[in-house]
Coordinates of C-alpha atoms in Angstrom, one line a residue:
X1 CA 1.6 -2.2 6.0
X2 CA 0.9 1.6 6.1
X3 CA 2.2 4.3 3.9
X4 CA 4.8 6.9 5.2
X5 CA 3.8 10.5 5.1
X6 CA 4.6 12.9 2.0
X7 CA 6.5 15.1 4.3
X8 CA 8.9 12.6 5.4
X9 CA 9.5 11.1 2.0
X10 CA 12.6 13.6 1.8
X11 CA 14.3 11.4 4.3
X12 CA 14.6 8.7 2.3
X13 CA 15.4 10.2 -0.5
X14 CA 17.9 11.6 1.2
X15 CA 19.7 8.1 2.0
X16 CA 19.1 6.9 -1.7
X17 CA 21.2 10.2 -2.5
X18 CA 23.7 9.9 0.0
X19 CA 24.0 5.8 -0.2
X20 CA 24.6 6.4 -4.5
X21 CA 27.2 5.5 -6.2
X22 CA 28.0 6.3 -10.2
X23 CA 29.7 2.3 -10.8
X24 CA 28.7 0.1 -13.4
X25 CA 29.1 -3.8 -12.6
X26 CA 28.6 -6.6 -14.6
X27 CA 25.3 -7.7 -12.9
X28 CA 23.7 -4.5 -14.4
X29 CA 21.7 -6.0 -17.5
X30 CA 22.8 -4.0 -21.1
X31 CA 20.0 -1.2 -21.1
X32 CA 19.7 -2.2 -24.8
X33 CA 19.4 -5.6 -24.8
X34 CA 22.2 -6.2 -26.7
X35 CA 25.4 -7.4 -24.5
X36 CA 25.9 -10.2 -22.2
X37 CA 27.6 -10.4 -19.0
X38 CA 31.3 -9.5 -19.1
X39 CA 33.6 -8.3 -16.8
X40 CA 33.5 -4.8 -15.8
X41 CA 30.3 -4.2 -17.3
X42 CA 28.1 -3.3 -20.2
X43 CA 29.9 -0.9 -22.4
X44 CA 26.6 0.4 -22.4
X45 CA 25.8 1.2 -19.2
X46 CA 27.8 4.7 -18.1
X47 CA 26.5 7.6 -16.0
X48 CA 24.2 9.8 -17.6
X49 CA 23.5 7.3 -20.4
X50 CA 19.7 6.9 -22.0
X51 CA 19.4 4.4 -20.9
X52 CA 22.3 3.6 -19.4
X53 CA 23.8 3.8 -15.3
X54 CA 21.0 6.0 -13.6
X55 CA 22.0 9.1 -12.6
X56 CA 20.4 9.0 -9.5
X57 CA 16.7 7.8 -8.3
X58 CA 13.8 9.6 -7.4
X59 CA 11.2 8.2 -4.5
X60 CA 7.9 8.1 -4.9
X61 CA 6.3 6.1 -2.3
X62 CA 7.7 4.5 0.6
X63 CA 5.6 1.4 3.0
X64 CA 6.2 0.7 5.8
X65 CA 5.9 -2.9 7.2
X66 CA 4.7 -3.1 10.6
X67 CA 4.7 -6.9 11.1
X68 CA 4.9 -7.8 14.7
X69 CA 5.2 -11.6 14.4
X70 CA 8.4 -10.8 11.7
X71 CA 9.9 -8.7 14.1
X72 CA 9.7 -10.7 17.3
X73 CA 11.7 -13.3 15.3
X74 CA 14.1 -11.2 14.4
X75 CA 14.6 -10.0 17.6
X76 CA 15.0 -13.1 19.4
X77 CA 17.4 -14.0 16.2
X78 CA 19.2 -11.0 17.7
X79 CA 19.6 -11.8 21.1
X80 CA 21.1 -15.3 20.4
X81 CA 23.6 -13.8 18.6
X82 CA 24.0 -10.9 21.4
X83 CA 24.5 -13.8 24.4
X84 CA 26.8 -16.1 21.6
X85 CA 29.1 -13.1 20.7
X86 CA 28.9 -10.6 23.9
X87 CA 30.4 -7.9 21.1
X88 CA 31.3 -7.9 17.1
X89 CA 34.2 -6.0 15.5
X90 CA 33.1 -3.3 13.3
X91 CA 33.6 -2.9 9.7
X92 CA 36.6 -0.5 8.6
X93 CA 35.1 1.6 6.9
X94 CA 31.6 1.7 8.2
X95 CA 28.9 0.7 6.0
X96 CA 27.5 4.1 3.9
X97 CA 24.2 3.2 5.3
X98 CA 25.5 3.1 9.0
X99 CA 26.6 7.3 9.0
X100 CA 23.5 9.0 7.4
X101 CA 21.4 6.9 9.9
X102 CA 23.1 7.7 13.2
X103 CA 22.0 11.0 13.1
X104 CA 18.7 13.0 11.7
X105 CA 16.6 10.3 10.9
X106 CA 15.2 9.4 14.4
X107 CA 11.7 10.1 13.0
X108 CA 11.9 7.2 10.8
X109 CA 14.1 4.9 11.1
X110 CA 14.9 2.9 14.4
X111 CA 18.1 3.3 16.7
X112 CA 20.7 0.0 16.0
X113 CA 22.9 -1.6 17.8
X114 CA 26.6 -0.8 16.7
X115 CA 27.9 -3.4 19.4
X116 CA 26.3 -6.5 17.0
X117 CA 27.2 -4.5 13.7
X118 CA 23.5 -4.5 13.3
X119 CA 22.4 -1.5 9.9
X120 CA 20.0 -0.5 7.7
X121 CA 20.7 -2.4 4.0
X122 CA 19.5 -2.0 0.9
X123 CA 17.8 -5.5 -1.0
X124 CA 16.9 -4.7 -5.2
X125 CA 14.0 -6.8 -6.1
X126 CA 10.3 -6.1 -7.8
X127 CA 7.5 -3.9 -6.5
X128 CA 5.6 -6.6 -6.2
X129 CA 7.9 -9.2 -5.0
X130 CA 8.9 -6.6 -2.3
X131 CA 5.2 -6.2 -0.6
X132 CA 4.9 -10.4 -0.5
X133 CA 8.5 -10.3 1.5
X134 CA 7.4 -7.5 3.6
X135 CA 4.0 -9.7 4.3
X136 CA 5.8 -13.2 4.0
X137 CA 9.3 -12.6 5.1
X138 CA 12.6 -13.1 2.9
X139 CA 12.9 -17.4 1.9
X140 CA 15.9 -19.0 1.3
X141 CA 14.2 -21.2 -1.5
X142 CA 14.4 -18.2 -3.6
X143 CA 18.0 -17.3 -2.1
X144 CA 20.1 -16.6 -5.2
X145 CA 17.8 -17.9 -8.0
X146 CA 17.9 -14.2 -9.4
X147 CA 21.3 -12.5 -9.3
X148 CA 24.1 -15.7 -8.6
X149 CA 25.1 -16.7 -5.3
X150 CA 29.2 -15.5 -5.1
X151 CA 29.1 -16.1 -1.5
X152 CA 26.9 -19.4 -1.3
X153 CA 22.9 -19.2 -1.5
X154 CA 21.9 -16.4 0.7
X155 CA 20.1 -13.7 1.3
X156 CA 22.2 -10.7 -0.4
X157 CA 21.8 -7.0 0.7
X158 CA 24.0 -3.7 -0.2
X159 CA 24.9 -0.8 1.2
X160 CA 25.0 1.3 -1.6
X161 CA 21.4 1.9 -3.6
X162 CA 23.0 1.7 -6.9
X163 CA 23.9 -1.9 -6.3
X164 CA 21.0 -3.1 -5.4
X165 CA 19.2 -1.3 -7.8
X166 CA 21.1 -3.6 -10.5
X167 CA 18.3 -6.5 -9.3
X168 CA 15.1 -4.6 -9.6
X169 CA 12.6 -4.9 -11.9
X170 CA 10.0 -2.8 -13.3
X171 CA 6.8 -4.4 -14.6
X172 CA 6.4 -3.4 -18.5
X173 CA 2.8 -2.7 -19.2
X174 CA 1.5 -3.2 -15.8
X175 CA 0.3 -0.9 -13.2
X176 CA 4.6 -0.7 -12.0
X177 CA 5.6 0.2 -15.6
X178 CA 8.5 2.6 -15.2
X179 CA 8.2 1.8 -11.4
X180 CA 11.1 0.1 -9.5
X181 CA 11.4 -1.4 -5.4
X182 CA 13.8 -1.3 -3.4
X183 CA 13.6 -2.7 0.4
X184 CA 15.7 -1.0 3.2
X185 CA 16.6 -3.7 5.8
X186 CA 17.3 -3.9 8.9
X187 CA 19.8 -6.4 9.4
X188 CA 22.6 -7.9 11.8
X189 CA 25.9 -8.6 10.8
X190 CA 27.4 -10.3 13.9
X191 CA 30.7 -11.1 13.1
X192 CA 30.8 -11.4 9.9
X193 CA 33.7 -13.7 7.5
X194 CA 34.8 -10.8 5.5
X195 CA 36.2 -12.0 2.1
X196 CA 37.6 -9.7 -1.2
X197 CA 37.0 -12.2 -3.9
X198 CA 34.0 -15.7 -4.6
X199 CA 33.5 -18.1 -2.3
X200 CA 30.4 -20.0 -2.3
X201 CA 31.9 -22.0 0.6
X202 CA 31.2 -19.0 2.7
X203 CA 27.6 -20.0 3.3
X204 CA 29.3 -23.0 5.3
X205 CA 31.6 -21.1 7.2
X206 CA 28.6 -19.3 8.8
X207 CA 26.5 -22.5 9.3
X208 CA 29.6 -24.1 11.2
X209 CA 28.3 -21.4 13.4
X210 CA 31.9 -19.8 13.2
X211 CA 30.5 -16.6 11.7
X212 CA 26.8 -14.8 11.6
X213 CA 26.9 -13.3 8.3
X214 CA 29.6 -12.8 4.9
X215 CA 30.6 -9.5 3.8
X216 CA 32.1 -9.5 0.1
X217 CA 34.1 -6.8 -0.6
X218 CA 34.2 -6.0 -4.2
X219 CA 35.1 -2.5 -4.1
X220 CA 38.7 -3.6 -2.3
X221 CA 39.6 -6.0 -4.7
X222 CA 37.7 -4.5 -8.0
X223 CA 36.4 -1.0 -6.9
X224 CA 32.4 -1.9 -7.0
X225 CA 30.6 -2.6 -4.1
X226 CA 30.9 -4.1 -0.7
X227 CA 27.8 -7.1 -0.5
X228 CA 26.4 -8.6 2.9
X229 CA 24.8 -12.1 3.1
X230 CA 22.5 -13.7 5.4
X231 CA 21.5 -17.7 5.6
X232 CA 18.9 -16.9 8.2
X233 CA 15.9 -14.9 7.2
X234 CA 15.7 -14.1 11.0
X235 CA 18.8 -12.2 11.0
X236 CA 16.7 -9.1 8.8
X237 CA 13.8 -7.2 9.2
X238 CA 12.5 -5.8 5.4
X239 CA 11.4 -2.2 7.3
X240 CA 10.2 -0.1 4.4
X241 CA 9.1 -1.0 0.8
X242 CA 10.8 2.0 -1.6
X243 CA 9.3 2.4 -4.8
X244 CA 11.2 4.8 -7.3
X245 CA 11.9 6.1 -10.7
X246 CA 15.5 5.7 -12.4
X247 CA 16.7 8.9 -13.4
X248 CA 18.6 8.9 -16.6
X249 CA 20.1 11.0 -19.1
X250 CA 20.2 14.5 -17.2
X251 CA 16.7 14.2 -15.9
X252 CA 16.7 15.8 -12.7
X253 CA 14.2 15.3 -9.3
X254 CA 10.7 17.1 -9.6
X255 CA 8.5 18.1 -6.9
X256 CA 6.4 15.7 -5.3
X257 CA 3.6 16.7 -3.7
X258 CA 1.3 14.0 -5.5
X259 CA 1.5 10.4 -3.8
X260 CA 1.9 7.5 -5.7
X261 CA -0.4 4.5 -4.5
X262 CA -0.1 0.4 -4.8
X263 CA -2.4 -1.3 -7.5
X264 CA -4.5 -2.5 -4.4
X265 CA -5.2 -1.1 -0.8
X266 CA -1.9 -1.2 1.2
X267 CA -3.4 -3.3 4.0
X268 CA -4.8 -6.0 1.6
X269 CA -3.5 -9.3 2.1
X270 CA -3.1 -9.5 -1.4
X271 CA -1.5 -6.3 -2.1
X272 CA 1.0 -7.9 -3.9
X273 CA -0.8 -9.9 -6.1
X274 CA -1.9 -8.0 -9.7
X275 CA -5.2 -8.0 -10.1
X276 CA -5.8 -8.5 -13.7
X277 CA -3.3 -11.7 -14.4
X278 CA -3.9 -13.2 -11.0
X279 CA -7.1 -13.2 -9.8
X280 CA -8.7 -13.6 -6.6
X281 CA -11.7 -13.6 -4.4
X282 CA -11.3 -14.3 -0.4
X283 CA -13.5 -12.3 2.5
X284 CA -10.8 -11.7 5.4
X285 CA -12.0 -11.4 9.2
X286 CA -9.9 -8.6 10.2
X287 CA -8.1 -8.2 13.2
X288 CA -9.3 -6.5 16.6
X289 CA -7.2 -3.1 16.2
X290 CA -9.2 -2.9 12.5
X291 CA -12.4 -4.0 13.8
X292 CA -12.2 -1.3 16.8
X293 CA -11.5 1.2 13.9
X294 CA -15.2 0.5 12.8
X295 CA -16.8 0.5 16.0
X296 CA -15.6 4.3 16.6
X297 CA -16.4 4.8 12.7
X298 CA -19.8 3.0 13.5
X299 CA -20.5 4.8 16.8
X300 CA -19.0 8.0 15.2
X301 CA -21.5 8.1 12.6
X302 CA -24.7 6.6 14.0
X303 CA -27.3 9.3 14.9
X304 CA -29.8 6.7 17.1
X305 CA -28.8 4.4 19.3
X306 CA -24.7 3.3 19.1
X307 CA -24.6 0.1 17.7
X308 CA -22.0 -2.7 18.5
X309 CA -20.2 -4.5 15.9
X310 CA -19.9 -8.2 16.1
X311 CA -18.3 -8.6 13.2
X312 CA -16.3 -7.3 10.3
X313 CA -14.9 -8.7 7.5
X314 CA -13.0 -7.7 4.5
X315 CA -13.7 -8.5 0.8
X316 CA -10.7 -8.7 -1.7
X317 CA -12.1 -9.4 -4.7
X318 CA -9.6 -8.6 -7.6
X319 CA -12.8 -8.7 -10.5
X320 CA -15.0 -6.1 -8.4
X321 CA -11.9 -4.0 -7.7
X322 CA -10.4 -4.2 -11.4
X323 CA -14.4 -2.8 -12.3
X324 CA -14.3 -0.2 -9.5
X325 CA -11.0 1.6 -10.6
X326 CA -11.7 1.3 -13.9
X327 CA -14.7 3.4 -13.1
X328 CA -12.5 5.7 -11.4
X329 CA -10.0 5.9 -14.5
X330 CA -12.5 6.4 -17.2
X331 CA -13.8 9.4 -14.8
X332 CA -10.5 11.2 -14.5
X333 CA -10.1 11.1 -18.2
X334 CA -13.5 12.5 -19.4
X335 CA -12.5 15.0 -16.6
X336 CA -9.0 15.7 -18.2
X337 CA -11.7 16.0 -21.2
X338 CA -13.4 18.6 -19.9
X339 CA -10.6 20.8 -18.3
X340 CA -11.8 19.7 -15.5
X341 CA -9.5 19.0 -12.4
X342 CA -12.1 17.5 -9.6
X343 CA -15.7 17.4 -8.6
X344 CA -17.2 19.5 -6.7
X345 CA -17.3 17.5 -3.1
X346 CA -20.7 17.4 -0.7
X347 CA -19.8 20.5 1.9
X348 CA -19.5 22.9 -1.1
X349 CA -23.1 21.7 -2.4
X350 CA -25.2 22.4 0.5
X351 CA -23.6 25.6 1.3
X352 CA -21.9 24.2 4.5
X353 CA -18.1 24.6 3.4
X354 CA -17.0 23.7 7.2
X355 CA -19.8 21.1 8.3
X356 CA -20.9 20.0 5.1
X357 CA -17.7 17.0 5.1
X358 CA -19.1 13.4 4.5
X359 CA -19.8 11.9 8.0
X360 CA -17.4 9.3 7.7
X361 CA -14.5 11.5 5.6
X362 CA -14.3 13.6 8.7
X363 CA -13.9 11.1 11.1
X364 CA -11.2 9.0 9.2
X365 CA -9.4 12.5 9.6
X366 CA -8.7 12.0 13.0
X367 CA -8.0 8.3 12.8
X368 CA -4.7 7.1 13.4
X369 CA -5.0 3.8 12.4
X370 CA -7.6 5.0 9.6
X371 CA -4.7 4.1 6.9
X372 CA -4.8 0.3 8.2
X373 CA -7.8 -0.3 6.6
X374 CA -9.6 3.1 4.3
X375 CA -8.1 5.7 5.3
X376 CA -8.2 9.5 3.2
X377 CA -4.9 9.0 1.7
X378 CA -6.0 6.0 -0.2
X379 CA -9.2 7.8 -1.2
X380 CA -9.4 10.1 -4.5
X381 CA -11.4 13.2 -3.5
X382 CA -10.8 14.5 -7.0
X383 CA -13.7 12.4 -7.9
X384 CA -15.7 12.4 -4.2
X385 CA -14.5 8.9 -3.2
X386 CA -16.3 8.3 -0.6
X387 CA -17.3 5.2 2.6
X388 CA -20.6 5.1 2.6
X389 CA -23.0 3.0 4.3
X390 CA -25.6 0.6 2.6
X391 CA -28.2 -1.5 4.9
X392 CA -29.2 -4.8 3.5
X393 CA -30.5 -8.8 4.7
X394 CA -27.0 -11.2 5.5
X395 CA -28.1 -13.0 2.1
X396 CA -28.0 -9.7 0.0
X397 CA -24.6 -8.9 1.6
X398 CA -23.2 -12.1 0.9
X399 CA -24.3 -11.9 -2.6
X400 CA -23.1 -8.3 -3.1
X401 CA -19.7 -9.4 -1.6
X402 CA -19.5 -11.9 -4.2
X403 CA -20.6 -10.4 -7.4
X404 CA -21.4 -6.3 -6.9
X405 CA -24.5 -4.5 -6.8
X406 CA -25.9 -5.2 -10.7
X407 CA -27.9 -2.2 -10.8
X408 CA -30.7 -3.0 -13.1
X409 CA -30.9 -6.6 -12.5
X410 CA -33.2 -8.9 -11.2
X411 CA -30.5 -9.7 -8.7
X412 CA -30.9 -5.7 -7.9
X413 CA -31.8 -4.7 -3.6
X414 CA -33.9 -1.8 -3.8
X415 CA -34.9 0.5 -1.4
X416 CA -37.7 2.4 -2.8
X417 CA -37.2 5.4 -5.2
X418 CA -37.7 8.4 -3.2
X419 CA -34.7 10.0 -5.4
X420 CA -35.2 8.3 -8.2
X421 CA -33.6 4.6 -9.2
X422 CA -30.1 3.5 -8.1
X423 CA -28.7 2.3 -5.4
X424 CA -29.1 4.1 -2.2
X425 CA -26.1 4.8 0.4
X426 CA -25.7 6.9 3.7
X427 CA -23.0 8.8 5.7
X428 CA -25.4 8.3 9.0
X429 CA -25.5 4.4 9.7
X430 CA -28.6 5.2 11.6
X431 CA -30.2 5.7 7.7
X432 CA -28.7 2.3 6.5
X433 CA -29.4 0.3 9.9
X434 CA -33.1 1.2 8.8
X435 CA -32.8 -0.7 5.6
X436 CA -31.2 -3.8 7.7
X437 CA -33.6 -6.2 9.2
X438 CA -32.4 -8.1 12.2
X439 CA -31.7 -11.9 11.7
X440 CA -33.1 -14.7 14.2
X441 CA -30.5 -14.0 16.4
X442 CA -31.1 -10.0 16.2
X443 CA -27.9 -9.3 14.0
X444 CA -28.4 -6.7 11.3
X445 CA -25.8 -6.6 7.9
X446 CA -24.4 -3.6 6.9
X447 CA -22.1 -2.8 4.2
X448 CA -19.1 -0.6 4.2
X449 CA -18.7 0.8 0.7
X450 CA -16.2 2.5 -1.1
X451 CA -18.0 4.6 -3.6
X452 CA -17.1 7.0 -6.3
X453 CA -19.7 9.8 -6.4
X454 CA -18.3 12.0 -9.2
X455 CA -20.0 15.2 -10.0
X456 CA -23.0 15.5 -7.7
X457 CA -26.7 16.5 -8.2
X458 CA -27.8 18.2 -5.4
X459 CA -31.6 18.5 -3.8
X460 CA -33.2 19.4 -0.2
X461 CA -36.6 18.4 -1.8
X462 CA -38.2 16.0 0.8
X463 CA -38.9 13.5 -2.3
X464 CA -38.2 13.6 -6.0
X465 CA -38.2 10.9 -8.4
X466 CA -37.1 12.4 -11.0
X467 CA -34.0 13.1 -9.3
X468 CA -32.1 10.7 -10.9
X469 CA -33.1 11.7 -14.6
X470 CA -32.5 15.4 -13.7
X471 CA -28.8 14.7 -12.5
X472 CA -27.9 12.3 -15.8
X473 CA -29.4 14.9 -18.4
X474 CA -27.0 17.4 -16.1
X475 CA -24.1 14.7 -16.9
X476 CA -23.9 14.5 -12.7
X477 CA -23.0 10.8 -11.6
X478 CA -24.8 10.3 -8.1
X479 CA -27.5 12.2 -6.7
X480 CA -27.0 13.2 -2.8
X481 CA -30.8 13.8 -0.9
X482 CA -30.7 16.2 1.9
X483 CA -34.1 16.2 2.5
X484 CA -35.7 19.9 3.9
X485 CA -31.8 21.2 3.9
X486 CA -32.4 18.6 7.3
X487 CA -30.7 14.8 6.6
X488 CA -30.2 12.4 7.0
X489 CA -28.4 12.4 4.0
X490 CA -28.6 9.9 1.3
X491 CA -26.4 9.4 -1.8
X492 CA -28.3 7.4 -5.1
X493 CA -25.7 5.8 -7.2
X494 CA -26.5 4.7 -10.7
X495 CA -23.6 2.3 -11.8
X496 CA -23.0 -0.6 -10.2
X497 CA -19.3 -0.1 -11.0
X498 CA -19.0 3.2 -8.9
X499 CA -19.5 0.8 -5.5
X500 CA -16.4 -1.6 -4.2
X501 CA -18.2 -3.0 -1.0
X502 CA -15.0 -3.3 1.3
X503 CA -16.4 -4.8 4.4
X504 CA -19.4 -7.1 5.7
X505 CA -20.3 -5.6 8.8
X506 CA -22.6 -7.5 11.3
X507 CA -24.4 -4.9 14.1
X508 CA -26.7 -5.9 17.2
X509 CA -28.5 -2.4 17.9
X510 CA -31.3 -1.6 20.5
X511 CA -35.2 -1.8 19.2
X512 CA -35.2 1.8 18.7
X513 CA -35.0 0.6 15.0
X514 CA -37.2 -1.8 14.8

């Protein structure tokens, strides 16, 4: 999963616009807790209410999935139906989703195939739930459990925001608080059993193979909403993870320039998991397309001989990671303290404004696939967030994978104390291969960090131990070596919760570092 751009955010909040609708329906819980079910809906729940019937949603993040073993089933799913039906009647009226999307949204969303009634629906669930469908596909065994099953136990989309909006969740107190998902679908009707009132039998109508799909049209026979339900988690594709705010009583859409980001890294496999109730520790080997990324990174950023990467793998480590950004919070806030708004970052230190740029910050730039694995956008350059290398022995890395750095205990690698004590990390792998010795079979283990530098103490001396004490007393958090104004450049961390190591790299390189 990626994230989409900031500049093409307006698209979809254009379809959330466009696809509203100000109806109240008896599925919408009582904003106050206080009413149950009845037909209708809450009394509570009117336009414009607080709380009460949003008056419209803002976006402020959109995913998308790009899951290629998801999508070959659906569409294989797609061309049985194609050779079963040859062509399917349309709806009268189109779906609202089907208009919007025919024209002007090329850029992001995908051309459909009208002949099959195939469109882009909207599915109402949690932000969390939402990223494990986008990674694990949509399950029956869940079908229904949530919101009823009118129509049989299926798999219930809508074409109309508001009406799916009526099934998501935020997550009070959590990282989604306030926070709510939708998924936009791509889906195919076939020829659908269209029906104006319940039916659970429906789900057997389309399993006598009769029909593909049920369309329930509510907003014929009661003015809601029109639903569409699925029995075959082939039949959609869950495209785009939306995550939004509800806007209610008069509030009105602000600018956003600011993205919003998951709890965890996009690409984890355990993005959706939170961190904090549900923990877990797994290494990952990543796949080829990531492991190419770091080759070029490696090569990209080596000064000796180009090495070649053997191996990669990734850590997701929920306790390390719940450490690491709460590093990163208690910075922002002493920060916010200060008046402060960010940190001064390495190319303004050393007087180099246009080559000064962390080795491996400047090369992510122009990475395409960077965002599959570290790129910028997930970094916080507010606080000099930074990949940095770190060179180490295949039992060091294993144990720093496992349980951090512990600066300060016996458990501690050190590399000497040229710049004083810490931890020492490098934008030139060359630096960090150094501090790697090769095993028996001539592999060297190398750790791609992400590190929060913070406010930076600066020195071109060629050694200074006291480096370290100069930049605390100067309330700096890292010091960064450049030594004779020369490199290679070194960065000296002090806290062991500053580091996350992301990824266990294993290297064969030439003797020239022997």
């Amino acid at each position: 999963m990626v994230y989409v751009a900031q500049k093409n955010l307006a698209k979809f909040q254009e379809l959330m616009d466009t696809t509203y609708r100000p109806i109240p329906t008896q599925d919408r819980p009582c904003p106050k807790g206080t009413c149950g079910k009845m037909r209708g809906g809450c009394p509570c729940v009117r336009p414009g209410g607080s709380p009460g019937l949003p008056s419209g949603y803002e976006v402020k993040s959109v995913i998308r999935n790009e899951n290629s073993g998801m999508f070959e089933r659906y569409a294989q799913r797609l061309g049985e139906i194609k050779r079963s039906r040859g062509f399917a009647k349309a709806l009268a009226p189109s779906l609202f989703t089907q208009e919007p999307t025919r024209e002007g949204f090329a850029d992001v969303l995908a051309p459909l195939d009208s002949s099959l009634n195939e469109a882009y629906l909207w599915h109402g669930t949690t932000v969390r739930r939402g990223l494990a469908i986008a990674q694990d596909d949509f399950s029956l065994h869940f079908a229904g459990s949530g919101a009823g099953s009118m129509y049989g136990e299926g798999l219930y989309f809508a074409e109309s925001c508001t009406k799916a909006d009526e099934y998501s969740q935020a997550e009070p107190g959590g990282h989604y608080e306030g926070t709510h998902a939708l998924l936009l679908c791509r889906a195919c009707l076939g020829k659908f059993f269209y029906v104006t009132d319940r039916d659970p039998g429906a789900k057997q109508k389309v399993e006598s193979g009769e029909f593909d799909s049920t369309i329930g049209d509510r907003a014929a026979a009661a003015k809601t909403y029109r639903e569409v339900v699925l029995y075959d988690p082939d039949q959609v594709y869950p495209e785009y993870v939306i995550l939004y705010d509800r806007l209610d009583g008069g509030k009105t859409l602000k600018s956003n320039d600011a993205p919003f980001h998951l709890e965890l890294p996009v690409y984890w496999f355990n993005v959706h998991r939170n961190p904090i109730a549900d923990p877990f520790s797994v290494h990952y080997t990543v796949r080829k397309k990531i492991k190419d990324l770091i080759q070029r990174l490696s090569s990209g950023t080596c000064s000796g001989s180009k090495p070649v990467v053997l191996d990669v793998q990734r850590v997701e480590d929920s306790e390390l990671w719940n450490r690491y950004v709460g590093f990163k919070a208690g910075l922002h806030q002493r920060l916010r303290s200060r008046g402060e708004t960010r940190c001064l970052p390495p190319n303004e230190l050393d007087g180099r404004p246009e080559s000064g740029h962390a080795l491996t910050s400047k090369l992510l730039e122009d990475e395409v696939d960077a965002e599959e694995a570290a790129g910028i956008e997930n970094m916080d350059v507010a606080l000099n967030e930074l990949l940095l290398w770190h060179g180490t022995d295949a039992e060091s890395a294993t144990a720093i994978a496992e349980s951090g750095f512990l600066f300060g205990s016996a458990g501690t690698v050190k590399h000497g104390r040229r710049f004083g004590e810490g931890s020492y990390f490098a934008e030139d792998l060359a630096k960090s291969i150094g501090y790697a010795p090769a095993s028996s079979a001539g592999v060297r283990y190398v750790l791609l960090c992400r590190t929060v530098c913070g406010h930076i103490w600066y020195t071109e001396k060629s050694s200074d131990t006291e480096a370290h004490q100069d930049a605390k007393r100067s309330l700096k958090h890292s010091v960064l070596a450049n030594p004779d104004g020369k490199g290679p450049r070194e960065y000296v961390l002090f806290e062991d919760t500053q580091v996350y190591p992301e990824y266990i790299v294993q290297l064969a390189v030439n003797d020239d570092f022997t």
